CSV table of C-alpha atoms in Angstrom, one decimal:
chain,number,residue,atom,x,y,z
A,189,UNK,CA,138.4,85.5,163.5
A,190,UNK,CA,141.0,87.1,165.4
A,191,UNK,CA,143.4,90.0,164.2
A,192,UNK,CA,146.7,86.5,164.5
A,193,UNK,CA,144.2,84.5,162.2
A,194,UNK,CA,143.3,87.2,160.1
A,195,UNK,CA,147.1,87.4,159.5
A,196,UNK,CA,147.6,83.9,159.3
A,197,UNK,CA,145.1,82.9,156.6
A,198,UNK,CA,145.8,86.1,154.7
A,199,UNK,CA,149.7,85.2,154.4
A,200,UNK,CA,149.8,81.5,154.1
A,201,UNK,CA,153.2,80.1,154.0
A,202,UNK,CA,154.7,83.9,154.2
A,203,UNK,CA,157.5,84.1,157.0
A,204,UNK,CA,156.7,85.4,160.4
A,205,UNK,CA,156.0,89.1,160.5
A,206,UNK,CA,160.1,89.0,162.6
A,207,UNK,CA,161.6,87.2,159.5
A,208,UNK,CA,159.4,89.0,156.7
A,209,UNK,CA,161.6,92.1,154.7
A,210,UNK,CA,161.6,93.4,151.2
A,211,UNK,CA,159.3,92.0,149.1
A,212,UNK,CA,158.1,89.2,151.8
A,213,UNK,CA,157.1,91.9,153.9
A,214,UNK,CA,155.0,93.5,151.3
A,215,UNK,CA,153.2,90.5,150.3
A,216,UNK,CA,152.8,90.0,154.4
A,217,UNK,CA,151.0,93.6,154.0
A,218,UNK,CA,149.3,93.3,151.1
A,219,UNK,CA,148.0,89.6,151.8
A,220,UNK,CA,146.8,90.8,155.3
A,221,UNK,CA,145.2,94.0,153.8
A,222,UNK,CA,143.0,91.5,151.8
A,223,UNK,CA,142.0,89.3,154.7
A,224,UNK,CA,141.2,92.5,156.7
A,225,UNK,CA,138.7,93.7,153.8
A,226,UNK,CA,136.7,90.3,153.4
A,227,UNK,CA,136.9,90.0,157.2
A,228,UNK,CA,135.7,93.7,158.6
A,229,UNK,CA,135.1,95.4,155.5
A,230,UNK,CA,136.2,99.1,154.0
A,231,UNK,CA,136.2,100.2,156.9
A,232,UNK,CA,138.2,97.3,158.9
A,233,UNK,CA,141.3,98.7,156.5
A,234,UNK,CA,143.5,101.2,158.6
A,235,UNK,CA,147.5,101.4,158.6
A,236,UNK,CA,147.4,100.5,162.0
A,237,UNK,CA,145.0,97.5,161.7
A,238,UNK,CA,147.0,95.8,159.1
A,239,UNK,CA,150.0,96.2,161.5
A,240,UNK,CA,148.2,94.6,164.2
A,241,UNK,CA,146.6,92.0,162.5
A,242,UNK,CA,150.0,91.2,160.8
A,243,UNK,CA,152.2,91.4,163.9
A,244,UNK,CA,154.4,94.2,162.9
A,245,UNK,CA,155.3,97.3,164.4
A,246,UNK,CA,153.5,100.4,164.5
A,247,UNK,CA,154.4,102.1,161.6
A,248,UNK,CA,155.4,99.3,159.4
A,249,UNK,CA,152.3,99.3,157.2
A,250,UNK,CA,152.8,103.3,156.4
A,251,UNK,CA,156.4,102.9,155.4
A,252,UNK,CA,155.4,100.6,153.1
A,253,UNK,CA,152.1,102.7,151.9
A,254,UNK,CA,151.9,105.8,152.9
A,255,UNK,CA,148.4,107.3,152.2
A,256,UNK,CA,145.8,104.9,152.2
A,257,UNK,CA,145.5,105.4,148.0
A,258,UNK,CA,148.8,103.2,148.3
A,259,UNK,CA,147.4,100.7,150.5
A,260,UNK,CA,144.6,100.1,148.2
A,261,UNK,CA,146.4,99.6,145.1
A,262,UNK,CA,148.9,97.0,147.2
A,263,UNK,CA,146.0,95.5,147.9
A,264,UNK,CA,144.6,94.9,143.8
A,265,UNK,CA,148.0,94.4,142.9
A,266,UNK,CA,148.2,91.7,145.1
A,267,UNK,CA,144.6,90.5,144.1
A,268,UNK,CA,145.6,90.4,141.1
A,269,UNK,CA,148.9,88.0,141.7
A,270,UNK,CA,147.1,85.8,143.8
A,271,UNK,CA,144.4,85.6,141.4
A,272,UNK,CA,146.6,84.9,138.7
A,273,UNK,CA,148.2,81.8,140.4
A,274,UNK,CA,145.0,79.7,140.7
A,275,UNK,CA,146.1,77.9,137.9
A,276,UNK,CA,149.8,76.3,138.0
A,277,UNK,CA,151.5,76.1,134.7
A,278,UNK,CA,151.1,72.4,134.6
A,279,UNK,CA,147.3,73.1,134.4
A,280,UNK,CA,147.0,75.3,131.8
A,281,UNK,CA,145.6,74.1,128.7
A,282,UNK,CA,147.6,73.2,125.6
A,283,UNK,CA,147.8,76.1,122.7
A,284,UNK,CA,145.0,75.5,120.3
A,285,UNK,CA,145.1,72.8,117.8
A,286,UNK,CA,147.1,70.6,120.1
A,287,UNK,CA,144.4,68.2,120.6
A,288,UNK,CA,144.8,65.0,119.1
A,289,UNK,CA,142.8,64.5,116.0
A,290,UNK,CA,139.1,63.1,116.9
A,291,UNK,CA,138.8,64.7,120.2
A,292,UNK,CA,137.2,68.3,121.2
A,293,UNK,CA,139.4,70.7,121.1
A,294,UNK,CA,137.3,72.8,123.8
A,295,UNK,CA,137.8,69.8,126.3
A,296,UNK,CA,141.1,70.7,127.9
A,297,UNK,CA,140.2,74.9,128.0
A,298,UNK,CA,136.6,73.8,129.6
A,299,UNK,CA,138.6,71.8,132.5
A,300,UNK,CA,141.2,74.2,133.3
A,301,UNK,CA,138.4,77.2,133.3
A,302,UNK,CA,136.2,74.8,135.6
A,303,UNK,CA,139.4,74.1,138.0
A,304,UNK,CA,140.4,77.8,138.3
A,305,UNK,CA,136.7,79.0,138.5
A,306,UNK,CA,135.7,75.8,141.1
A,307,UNK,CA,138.9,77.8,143.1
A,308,UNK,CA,137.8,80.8,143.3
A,309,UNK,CA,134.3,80.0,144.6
A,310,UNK,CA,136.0,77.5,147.6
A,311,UNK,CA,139.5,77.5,148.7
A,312,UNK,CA,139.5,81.9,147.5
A,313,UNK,CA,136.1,82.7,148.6
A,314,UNK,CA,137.9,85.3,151.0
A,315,UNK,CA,139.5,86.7,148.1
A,316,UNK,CA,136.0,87.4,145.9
A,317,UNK,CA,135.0,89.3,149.1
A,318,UNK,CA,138.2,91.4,149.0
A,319,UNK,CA,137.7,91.9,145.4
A,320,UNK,CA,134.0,93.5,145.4
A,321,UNK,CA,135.5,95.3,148.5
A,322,UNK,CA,138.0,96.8,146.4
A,323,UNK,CA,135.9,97.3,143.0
A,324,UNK,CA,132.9,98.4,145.0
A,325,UNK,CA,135.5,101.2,146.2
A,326,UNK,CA,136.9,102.1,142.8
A,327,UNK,CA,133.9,103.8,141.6
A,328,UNK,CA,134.7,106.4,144.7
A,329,UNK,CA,138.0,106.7,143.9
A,330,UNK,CA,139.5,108.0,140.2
A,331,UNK,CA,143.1,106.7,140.6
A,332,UNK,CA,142.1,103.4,142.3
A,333,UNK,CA,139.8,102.6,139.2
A,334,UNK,CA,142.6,102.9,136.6
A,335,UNK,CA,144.7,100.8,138.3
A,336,UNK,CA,142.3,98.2,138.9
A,337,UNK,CA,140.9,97.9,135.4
A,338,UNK,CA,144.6,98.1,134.2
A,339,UNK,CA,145.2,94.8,136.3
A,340,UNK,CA,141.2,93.6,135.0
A,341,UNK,CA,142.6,93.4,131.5
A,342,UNK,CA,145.7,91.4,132.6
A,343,UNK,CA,143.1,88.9,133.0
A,344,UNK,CA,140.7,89.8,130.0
A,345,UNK,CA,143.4,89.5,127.3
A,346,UNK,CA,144.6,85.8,127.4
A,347,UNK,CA,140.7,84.7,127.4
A,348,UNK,CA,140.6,86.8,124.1
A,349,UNK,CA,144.0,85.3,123.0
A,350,UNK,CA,142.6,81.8,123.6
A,351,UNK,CA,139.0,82.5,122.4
A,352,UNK,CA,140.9,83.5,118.6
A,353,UNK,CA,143.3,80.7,119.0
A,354,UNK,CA,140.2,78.2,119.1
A,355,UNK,CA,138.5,79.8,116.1
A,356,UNK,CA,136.2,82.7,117.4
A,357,UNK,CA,135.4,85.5,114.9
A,358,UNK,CA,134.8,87.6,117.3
A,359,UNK,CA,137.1,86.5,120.8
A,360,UNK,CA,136.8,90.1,122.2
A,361,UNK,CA,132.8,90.0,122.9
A,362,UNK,CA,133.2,86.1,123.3
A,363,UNK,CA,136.3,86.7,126.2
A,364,UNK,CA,133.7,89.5,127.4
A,365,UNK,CA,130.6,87.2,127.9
A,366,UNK,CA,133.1,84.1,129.6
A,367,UNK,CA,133.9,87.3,132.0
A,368,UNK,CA,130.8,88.2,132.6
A,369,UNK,CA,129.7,84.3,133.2
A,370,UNK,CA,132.2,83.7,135.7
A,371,UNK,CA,131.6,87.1,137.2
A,372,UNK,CA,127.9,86.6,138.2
A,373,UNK,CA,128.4,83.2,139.7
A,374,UNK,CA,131.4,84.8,141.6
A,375,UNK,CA,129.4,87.0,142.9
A,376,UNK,CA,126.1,84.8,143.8
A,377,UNK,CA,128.5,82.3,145.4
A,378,UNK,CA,130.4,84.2,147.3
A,379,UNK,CA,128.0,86.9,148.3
A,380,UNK,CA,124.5,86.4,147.1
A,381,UNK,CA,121.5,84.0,147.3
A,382,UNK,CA,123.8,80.2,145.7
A,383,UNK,CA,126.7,80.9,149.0
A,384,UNK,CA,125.6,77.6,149.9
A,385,UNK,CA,125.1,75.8,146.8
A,386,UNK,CA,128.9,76.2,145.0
A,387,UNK,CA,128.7,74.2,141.9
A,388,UNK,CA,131.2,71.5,141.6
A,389,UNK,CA,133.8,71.2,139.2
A,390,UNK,CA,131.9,68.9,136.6
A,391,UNK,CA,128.9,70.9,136.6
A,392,UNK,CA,131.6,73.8,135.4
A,393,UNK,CA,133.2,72.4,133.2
A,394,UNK,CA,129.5,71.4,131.6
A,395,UNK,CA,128.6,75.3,131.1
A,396,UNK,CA,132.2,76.0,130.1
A,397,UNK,CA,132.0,73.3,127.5
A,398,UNK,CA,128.5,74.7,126.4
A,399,UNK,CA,129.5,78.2,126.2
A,400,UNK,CA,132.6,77.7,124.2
A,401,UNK,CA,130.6,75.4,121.7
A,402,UNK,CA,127.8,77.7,121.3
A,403,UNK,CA,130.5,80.5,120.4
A,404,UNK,CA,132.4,78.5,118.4
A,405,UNK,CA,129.2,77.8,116.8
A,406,UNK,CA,129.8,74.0,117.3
């Protein structure tokens, strides 16, 4: 992939590196910053890379982060944005107890953990690479691993919200296993020995459904 593709994929519909200011340009630095870590790795990461790669001046990327600390955390923050957005609002499932009488109630939580999750291992592959890329680095690095599990529990705590609004007695260790589910067949998609065989969306929303139930205690 070239540095104008790397820039390209990692910024989507952002505006061209000549229109891109403010916060534009520091999603155009941050986005880039994660395409240049799933594409060359740790290493691949400089200022000047990310400048190149984006098509901005030298310079532009260490006004924007000075020390490379900086550049790392613009990098989970925007992780963590991106990841957040897998699911529009439209998608999200109801508030519990707002399934019609007669039908299960862990139906509609199954299907929208199965879309976000079926996601993540396709159209965001790139960004599960950035993500180990960045975790992988935060056990080297004291002030990159608070911020990152600051932004994990961003994540963590609406699981436990949704586990206690379906009836879970204990929807901390439950949200805690559904992470650590989702987590290990991030990781063997995306980077271990199933890359090639990403489960579809049914066959998610089958070990969602059987997960929550067991729980649940259903």
């Amino acid at each position: 992939m070239t540095a104008d593709r790397t820039a390209a994929s990692a910024s989507g519909a952002a505006p061209s590196a000549a229109s891109a200011s403010g916060a534009s340009r520091a999603e155009l630095i941050a986005d880039t910053a994660l395409a240049l870590l799933a594409e060359r790795g740790m290493r691949g990461l400089t200022h000047r890379a990310v400048d190149e790669a984006a098509g901005l001046p030298l310079g532009s990327t260490s006004n924007h982060a000075r020390t490379r600390a900086a550049l790392l955390k613009a990098a989970v923050r925007r992780l963590a944005q991106r990841e957040a957005e897998v699911l529009a609002p439209d998608e999200m499932p109801g508030p519990a107890g707002a399934a019609p009488e007669g039908t299960d109630p862990v139906a509609a939580p199954a299907d929208a953990l199965a879309l976000a999750l079926h996601r993540s291992l396709t159209t965001q592959r790139d960004l599960l690479i950035a993500r180990y890329e960045l975790a992988l680095e935060a056990t080297r690095r004291p002030e990159l691993r608070e911020f990152y599990d600051a932004t994990g529990r961003g994540f963590r705590e609406p699981l436990e919200a949704m586990m206690a609004a379906l009836g879970s007695t204990e929807p901390r260790r439950h949200a805690r296993a559904l992470v650590a589910w989702c987590e290990g067949l991030m990781f063997s998609c995306a980077a271990g020995s199933d890359h090639d065989a990403v489960p579809d969306r049914a066959a998610l929303r089958t070990g969602f459904g059987e997960l929550l139930r067991g729980m649940l205690g259903e």
